[in-house]
Amino acid sequence: RLAQALCKAQRKSSGEIRRQVGVMFIDLDRFKHINDSLGHEAGDQLIIEIARRLAGSLRESDTVARQGGDEFVVVLDDLAAPEDAMLVAQKVLDRLFQPLVLCGQEVFPTGSIGIAMYPRDGEDGAALLKAADSAMYRAKAIGGNHYHFYAADMGLQTQAHLRLETGLQRALLNDEFVLHYQPQVDTASGRIVGLEALLRWQPQGAPMVAPSDFIALAEETGLIVPMGEWVLMTALRQQAMLARRGLAPLRMSVNMSARQFRQPDLAGRVARLLAEAGCEPSCLTLEITESVLMDNPAAGETMARLAAMGVQLAIDDFGTGYSSLSSLRRFPIHSLKIDRSFVAGIGGGDDHLDNAAIVTAVIALARSMKLGVIAEGVETAGQQAFLAAHGCHQMQGYRFSRPLAAPQLEAMLHAQLEDAAA
């Protein structure tokens, strides 16, 4: 049908007036999550309903076809301008984002749409499909539930995307990942009471790559799962080694992505890694984002199993997501982490009153719910003083220490031990 639409556009074009064809590549957001949490039957029901909704959003002359898995291709026949395709794309997104009950669970489907236009972005079907696919990845990269038109530089970006993905796979095989540890300090005593394990990538013969440059891609490709297991295993081994050397029973905090948290039998995997490392469950905190609470129907059971083992759970970047107070009551959460974006705006005068109010409210909420609270990104004496005055005494940030490689961390802990003995 795409070839027919292109031929029709060529026939109807005359002089400066050229009829256009739009090709939309649609990929459902978080479809694997539906399959993993509700089962493949629910996934099949979702695909059927999405196909129905897509067909209901189009003209009779348009075509929709399932490309495979959770991907669909739509051919928009005989368009006058790209704006026509834009209107259809927005209509599709609006139609998709309607409630649907699957296995008793209400879900709100969303999709990422890439759009390519004939003749601007390609003269044949293969070129247009490739361009629409590239544009779809751009839509997904900005958070999903968006459409994006193809741009000429996307071909280069797709190649860079592929090189980065290959580099991440090679990094797993060649042990190019390292952990740095940022101390968490109890400011009332001045003691280091915990550590947050932070992933770094050191490619062989190349500069270190910042996490902001590869974590999103790792999430998208699924590489975050083996990477996350490596992080947890390495952090637990480090914690156990510090304990054996008498360097205080420090709590190790490890970030866990929403995709990792959806793994089958996650609690069993964590228990196995704890046992292999010789680490007590009570020394581990898993940091999760608010999206885990909202997007994962199985989160409650997993959290309950982890808490029963003695593992603590913290909500990272609290206040930047969409969790409700009922979620905090319903799940076995032990602590909240105040996001650095709020901390950065306190202790700076009247211009930062909103951030100060948010920080104060989070501390009060944690206290009322008998939860711990940690402020991250603390960099100034003013920020430290404000937090302490409002009852938050556990902090981390450059005010106390940058993230440290393991040898530097051990040296700092030894110095603290010697100071305590003096």
Coordinates of C-alpha atoms in Angstrom, one line a residue:
R1 CA 0.0 0.0 0.0
L2 CA 2.9 2.4 0.6
A3 CA 4.2 1.9 -2.9
Q4 CA 0.7 2.5 -4.3
A5 CA 0.4 5.7 -2.2
L6 CA 3.8 6.9 -3.6
C7 CA 2.7 6.2 -7.2
K8 CA -0.6 8.1 -6.6
A9 CA 1.2 11.1 -5.2
Q10 CA 3.5 11.2 -8.2
R11 CA 0.6 11.1 -10.6
K12 CA -1.3 13.8 -8.8
S13 CA 1.6 16.2 -8.5
S14 CA 1.9 18.9 -11.1
G15 CA 4.2 21.9 -11.4
E16 CA 4.9 23.4 -8.0
I17 CA 2.0 21.5 -6.4
R18 CA 3.2 18.2 -5.1
R19 CA 1.0 15.8 -3.2
Q20 CA 2.7 14.3 -0.2
V21 CA 2.6 11.0 1.7
G22 CA 3.1 10.6 5.4
V23 CA 4.6 7.5 7.0
M24 CA 4.2 7.1 10.7
F25 CA 6.2 4.5 12.7
I26 CA 4.4 3.9 16.0
D27 CA 6.0 2.1 19.0
L28 CA 4.0 1.5 22.2
D29 CA 5.6 2.8 25.3
R30 CA 6.4 0.2 28.1
F31 CA 4.7 -2.7 26.3
K32 CA 7.3 -5.1 27.7
H33 CA 6.2 -4.0 31.2
I34 CA 2.6 -5.0 30.4
N35 CA 3.8 -8.4 29.2
D36 CA 6.0 -8.9 32.2
S37 CA 3.6 -7.8 34.9
L38 CA 0.2 -8.8 33.5
G39 CA 1.1 -11.7 31.2
H40 CA 1.2 -12.3 27.4
E41 CA -2.6 -12.6 27.2
A42 CA -2.9 -9.1 28.5
G43 CA -0.3 -8.0 26.0
D44 CA -2.2 -9.6 23.1
Q45 CA -5.4 -7.9 24.2
L46 CA -3.6 -4.6 24.3
I47 CA -2.3 -5.0 20.7
I48 CA -5.8 -5.8 19.5
E49 CA -7.2 -2.7 21.2
I50 CA -4.4 -0.5 19.9
A51 CA -5.0 -1.7 16.3
R52 CA -8.7 -0.9 16.7
R53 CA -8.0 2.6 18.1
L54 CA -5.5 3.3 15.3
A55 CA -8.0 2.3 12.6
G56 CA -10.6 4.5 14.2
S57 CA -8.2 7.5 14.0
L58 CA -7.6 7.3 10.3
R59 CA -9.4 8.1 7.0
E60 CA -10.6 5.2 4.8
S61 CA -7.8 6.0 2.3
D62 CA -5.1 5.6 5.0
T63 CA -3.5 2.3 5.9
V64 CA -2.4 0.8 9.3
A65 CA -0.4 -2.4 9.6
R66 CA 1.3 -4.2 12.4
Q67 CA 5.1 -4.2 11.8
G68 CA 5.8 -6.8 14.5
G69 CA 5.7 -6.9 18.3
D70 CA 4.4 -3.6 19.5
E71 CA 5.1 -1.6 16.4
F72 CA 2.7 -0.3 13.8
V73 CA 3.2 1.5 10.5
V74 CA 0.6 4.0 9.2
V75 CA 0.5 5.3 5.6
L76 CA -1.2 8.7 5.3
D77 CA -2.3 9.0 1.6
D78 CA -2.6 12.2 -0.4
L79 CA -1.5 14.9 2.0
A80 CA -1.1 18.6 1.2
A81 CA 1.4 19.4 3.9
P82 CA 3.3 18.0 6.9
E83 CA 0.8 19.8 9.1
D84 CA -1.8 17.3 8.0
A85 CA 0.3 14.4 9.3
M86 CA 0.9 16.4 12.6
L87 CA -2.9 16.6 13.2
V88 CA -3.3 12.9 12.6
A89 CA -0.4 12.0 14.9
Q90 CA -1.9 14.1 17.7
K91 CA -5.3 12.5 17.2
V92 CA -3.7 9.1 17.4
L93 CA -1.9 10.0 20.7
D94 CA -5.1 11.3 22.1
R95 CA -7.0 8.2 21.1
L96 CA -4.4 5.8 22.5
F97 CA -4.3 7.6 25.9
Q98 CA -7.7 6.4 26.9
P99 CA -8.2 4.0 29.9
L100 CA -8.2 0.3 29.2
V101 CA -8.7 -2.5 31.8
L102 CA -6.4 -5.5 31.4
C103 CA -6.7 -8.4 33.9
G104 CA -8.5 -6.1 36.3
Q105 CA -5.7 -3.4 36.1
E106 CA -6.5 0.0 34.5
V107 CA -3.8 1.1 32.2
F108 CA -3.4 4.2 30.0
P109 CA -1.6 3.2 26.8
T110 CA 0.8 5.7 25.1
G111 CA 3.0 5.5 22.0
S112 CA 6.0 7.2 20.4
I113 CA 5.4 8.2 16.8
G114 CA 8.1 9.0 14.2
I115 CA 6.9 10.7 11.0
A116 CA 8.6 10.8 7.6
M117 CA 7.2 12.7 4.6
Y118 CA 7.4 11.9 0.9
P119 CA 9.2 13.3 -1.1
R120 CA 11.1 15.4 1.5
D121 CA 12.5 12.5 3.6
G122 CA 12.8 9.8 0.9
E123 CA 11.7 8.8 -2.6
D124 CA 10.9 5.1 -1.8
G125 CA 9.3 3.0 0.8
A126 CA 12.4 1.6 2.4
A127 CA 13.9 5.1 2.8
L128 CA 10.7 6.5 4.3
L129 CA 10.4 3.6 6.8
K130 CA 14.0 4.0 7.9
A131 CA 13.5 7.7 8.4
A132 CA 10.2 7.3 10.3
D133 CA 11.9 4.7 12.5
S134 CA 14.7 7.1 13.4
A135 CA 12.2 9.8 14.2
M136 CA 10.3 7.4 16.5
Y137 CA 13.4 6.9 18.6
R138 CA 13.8 10.6 19.0
A139 CA 10.1 10.8 20.2
K140 CA 10.8 7.9 22.7
A141 CA 14.0 9.6 23.9
I142 CA 12.1 12.7 25.0
G143 CA 9.9 10.6 27.2
G144 CA 7.4 8.9 25.0
N145 CA 3.8 9.9 24.3
H146 CA 5.1 12.3 21.6
Y147 CA 5.4 12.5 17.9
H148 CA 8.5 13.7 16.0
F149 CA 9.3 14.5 12.4
Y150 CA 12.4 13.1 10.8
A151 CA 15.3 15.5 10.4
A152 CA 18.3 15.0 8.2
D153 CA 20.8 14.8 11.1
M154 CA 18.9 11.8 12.6
G155 CA 20.8 9.4 10.4
L156 CA 24.1 10.5 12.0
Q157 CA 22.4 10.3 15.5
T158 CA 21.2 6.8 14.8
Q159 CA 24.8 5.7 13.9
A160 CA 26.0 7.3 17.1
H161 CA 23.3 5.6 19.0
L162 CA 24.4 2.2 17.6
R163 CA 28.1 2.9 18.4
L164 CA 27.2 3.8 22.0
E165 CA 25.0 0.6 22.4
T166 CA 27.9 -1.5 21.0
G167 CA 30.3 0.3 23.4
L168 CA 28.0 -0.6 26.4
Q169 CA 27.9 -4.2 25.4
R170 CA 31.7 -4.3 25.1
A171 CA 32.0 -2.5 28.4
L172 CA 30.1 -5.3 30.1
L173 CA 32.4 -8.0 28.6
N174 CA 35.6 -6.1 29.2
D175 CA 35.0 -4.9 32.8
E176 CA 35.1 -1.2 31.8
F177 CA 32.5 -0.2 34.5
V178 CA 33.7 1.0 37.8
L179 CA 31.9 2.2 41.0
H180 CA 32.5 5.4 42.9
Y181 CA 31.0 5.9 46.3
Q182 CA 29.6 9.1 47.7
P183 CA 29.5 9.3 51.5
Q184 CA 26.3 10.0 53.3
V185 CA 27.0 12.0 56.5
D186 CA 25.1 12.4 59.7
T187 CA 25.7 16.1 60.4
A188 CA 24.7 15.9 64.0
S189 CA 27.7 13.6 64.7
G190 CA 29.9 14.3 61.7
R191 CA 30.1 10.6 61.0
I192 CA 29.8 8.8 57.7
V193 CA 26.8 6.5 58.1
G194 CA 26.2 5.4 54.5
L195 CA 27.4 5.3 50.9
E196 CA 25.7 5.6 47.6
A197 CA 27.2 3.5 44.8
L198 CA 27.4 5.5 41.5
L199 CA 28.2 3.9 38.2
R200 CA 31.0 5.2 36.0
W201 CA 32.2 4.0 32.5
Q202 CA 35.9 4.0 31.7
P203 CA 36.3 2.8 28.1
Q204 CA 39.8 1.4 27.4
G205 CA 42.0 4.2 26.0
A206 CA 39.3 6.8 26.1
P207 CA 38.0 9.5 28.6
M208 CA 35.5 8.5 31.2
V209 CA 31.8 8.7 30.0
A210 CA 29.3 10.5 32.2
P211 CA 26.3 8.5 33.4
S212 CA 24.0 11.1 31.8
D213 CA 25.4 10.1 28.4
F214 CA 24.6 6.4 28.6
I215 CA 22.0 5.5 31.3
A216 CA 19.0 6.5 29.1
L217 CA 20.3 4.3 26.3
A218 CA 20.9 1.4 28.7
E219 CA 17.3 1.7 29.9
E220 CA 16.0 1.8 26.3
T221 CA 18.0 -1.3 25.1
G222 CA 17.5 -3.3 28.3
L223 CA 21.3 -3.3 29.0
I224 CA 20.4 -1.6 32.3
V225 CA 19.4 -5.1 33.7
P226 CA 22.8 -6.8 33.4
M227 CA 24.5 -3.5 34.2
G228 CA 22.4 -3.1 37.3
E229 CA 23.1 -6.6 38.5
W230 CA 26.8 -5.9 38.2
V231 CA 26.4 -2.7 40.2
L232 CA 24.5 -4.4 43.0
M233 CA 27.0 -7.3 43.1
T234 CA 30.0 -5.0 43.2
A235 CA 28.6 -2.6 45.7
L236 CA 27.6 -5.5 48.1
R237 CA 31.1 -7.0 47.8
Q238 CA 32.6 -3.6 48.6
Q239 CA 30.3 -3.2 51.6
A240 CA 31.2 -6.7 52.9
M241 CA 34.9 -6.0 52.5
L242 CA 34.6 -2.7 54.5
A243 CA 32.8 -4.5 57.3
R244 CA 35.5 -7.2 57.4
R245 CA 38.1 -4.5 57.8
G246 CA 36.3 -3.0 60.7
L247 CA 35.3 0.2 58.8
A248 CA 31.9 0.6 60.5
P249 CA 28.7 -1.1 59.5
L250 CA 27.9 1.4 56.7
R251 CA 24.6 1.2 54.8
M252 CA 25.1 0.8 51.0
S253 CA 22.6 2.5 48.8
V254 CA 22.2 1.3 45.2
N255 CA 20.0 2.8 42.6
M256 CA 17.6 0.4 40.9
S257 CA 15.8 1.4 37.7
A258 CA 12.1 0.8 37.0
R259 CA 13.1 -1.7 34.3
Q260 CA 15.3 -3.6 36.8
F261 CA 12.5 -3.6 39.4
R262 CA 10.2 -5.3 36.9
Q263 CA 12.4 -8.4 36.7
P264 CA 10.8 -11.7 37.7
D265 CA 11.7 -12.8 41.2
L266 CA 13.8 -9.7 41.8
A267 CA 13.7 -10.3 45.6
G268 CA 15.2 -13.7 45.0
R269 CA 18.0 -12.3 42.9
V270 CA 18.8 -9.7 45.6
A271 CA 18.9 -12.4 48.2
R272 CA 21.2 -14.5 46.1
L273 CA 23.6 -11.6 45.6
L274 CA 23.6 -10.7 49.3
A275 CA 24.5 -14.3 50.2
E276 CA 27.2 -14.5 47.6
A277 CA 28.8 -11.3 48.9
G278 CA 28.4 -12.1 52.5
C279 CA 26.5 -8.9 53.1
E280 CA 23.8 -8.4 55.7
P281 CA 20.4 -7.4 54.1
S282 CA 20.1 -4.7 56.8
C283 CA 23.1 -3.0 55.3
L284 CA 21.5 -2.5 51.9
T285 CA 19.1 0.2 50.7
L286 CA 17.6 0.1 47.2
E287 CA 16.8 3.5 45.8
I288 CA 13.9 3.6 43.4
T289 CA 12.1 6.4 41.6
E290 CA 8.5 7.3 42.1
S291 CA 7.7 5.8 38.7
V292 CA 8.3 2.4 40.1
L293 CA 5.3 2.9 42.5
M294 CA 3.1 4.2 39.7
D295 CA 3.9 2.0 36.7
N296 CA 4.5 -1.5 38.2
P297 CA 1.4 -3.4 39.4
A298 CA 3.7 -6.0 40.9
A299 CA 5.8 -3.5 42.9
G300 CA 4.0 -4.0 46.1
E301 CA 4.7 -7.7 46.3
T302 CA 8.3 -7.3 45.4
M303 CA 8.8 -4.5 48.0
A304 CA 7.1 -6.5 50.7
R305 CA 9.5 -9.5 50.0
L306 CA 12.5 -7.2 50.1
A307 CA 11.4 -5.5 53.3
A308 CA 10.8 -8.8 54.9
M309 CA 14.4 -9.8 54.2
G310 CA 15.6 -6.6 55.9
V311 CA 16.4 -4.6 52.8
Q312 CA 15.4 -1.0 53.1
L313 CA 13.7 1.0 50.3
A314 CA 14.2 4.7 49.6
I315 CA 12.4 6.9 47.1
D316 CA 15.1 8.7 45.1
D317 CA 14.6 12.3 43.8
F318 CA 11.4 12.6 45.8
G319 CA 9.1 15.4 44.7
T320 CA 10.0 15.2 41.0
G321 CA 7.6 12.4 40.1
Y322 CA 3.9 11.6 40.5
S323 CA 3.6 9.4 43.6
S324 CA 0.8 10.1 45.9
L325 CA 0.6 10.0 49.7
S326 CA -1.5 6.8 49.5
S327 CA 1.4 5.2 47.6
L328 CA 3.8 6.0 50.5
R329 CA 1.4 4.5 53.0
R330 CA 0.7 1.4 50.8
F331 CA 4.3 0.4 50.2
P332 CA 7.0 -0.4 52.7
I333 CA 9.1 2.7 52.1
H334 CA 11.8 3.5 54.7
S335 CA 13.2 6.8 53.6
L336 CA 12.8 9.7 51.2
K337 CA 15.7 11.4 49.3
I338 CA 15.2 15.1 48.7
D339 CA 16.1 15.8 45.1
R340 CA 19.2 18.0 44.4
S341 CA 17.2 20.4 42.3
F342 CA 15.3 21.4 45.4
V343 CA 18.4 21.5 47.6
A344 CA 20.2 23.7 45.1
G345 CA 17.5 26.4 45.6
I346 CA 17.6 26.8 49.4
G347 CA 19.7 29.1 51.5
G348 CA 19.8 31.6 48.7
G349 CA 17.4 34.4 49.7
D350 CA 13.9 35.3 48.6
D351 CA 14.2 34.0 45.1
H352 CA 14.4 30.5 46.4
L353 CA 11.4 30.5 48.7
D354 CA 9.4 28.0 46.7
N355 CA 12.3 25.4 46.9
A356 CA 12.7 26.1 50.6
A357 CA 9.0 25.5 51.1
I358 CA 9.1 22.2 49.2
V359 CA 12.1 21.0 51.2
T360 CA 10.5 21.9 54.5
A361 CA 7.3 20.1 53.4
V362 CA 9.2 16.9 52.5
I363 CA 11.0 16.9 55.8
A364 CA 7.8 17.4 57.7
L365 CA 6.1 14.6 55.6
A366 CA 8.9 12.2 56.3
R367 CA 8.7 13.0 60.0
S368 CA 5.0 12.6 60.2
M369 CA 5.2 9.2 58.5
K370 CA 8.2 8.1 60.6
L371 CA 10.4 7.9 57.5
G372 CA 14.0 8.7 57.2
V373 CA 15.0 11.6 55.0
I374 CA 18.3 12.3 53.2
A375 CA 19.2 15.5 51.2
E376 CA 21.4 15.0 48.2
G377 CA 23.4 17.6 46.3
V378 CA 24.3 19.6 49.4
E379 CA 27.1 21.9 48.4
T380 CA 27.1 25.0 50.7
A381 CA 27.2 25.8 54.4
G382 CA 23.9 27.7 53.9
Q383 CA 22.1 24.6 52.5
Q384 CA 23.5 22.4 55.3
A385 CA 22.4 24.9 58.0
F386 CA 18.9 25.2 56.5
L387 CA 18.4 21.4 56.3
A388 CA 19.7 20.9 59.9
A389 CA 17.5 23.6 61.2
H390 CA 14.4 21.9 59.8
G391 CA 15.3 18.5 61.1
C392 CA 17.2 16.8 58.2
H393 CA 20.6 15.7 59.5
Q394 CA 21.6 13.0 56.9
M395 CA 23.1 14.6 53.8
Q396 CA 25.4 13.9 50.8
G397 CA 27.0 16.2 48.3
Y398 CA 30.2 18.0 47.5
R399 CA 29.9 19.9 50.8
F400 CA 31.2 16.7 52.4
S401 CA 32.8 14.7 49.7
R402 CA 32.7 14.1 46.0
P403 CA 32.1 10.4 44.8
L404 CA 35.3 8.5 45.5
A405 CA 36.9 5.5 44.0
A406 CA 37.3 2.5 46.4
P407 CA 40.9 3.2 47.5
Q408 CA 40.1 6.9 48.3
L409 CA 37.0 5.8 50.1
E410 CA 38.9 3.4 52.3
A411 CA 41.5 6.1 53.1
M412 CA 38.7 8.4 54.2
L413 CA 37.1 5.8 56.4
H414 CA 40.4 4.9 58.0
A415 CA 41.0 8.5 58.8
Q416 CA 37.6 8.7 60.4
L417 CA 38.3 5.6 62.5
E418 CA 41.7 7.0 63.7
D419 CA 40.0 10.3 64.6
A420 CA 37.4 8.5 66.7
A421 CA 40.1 6.5 68.5
A422 CA 42.2 9.6 69.2

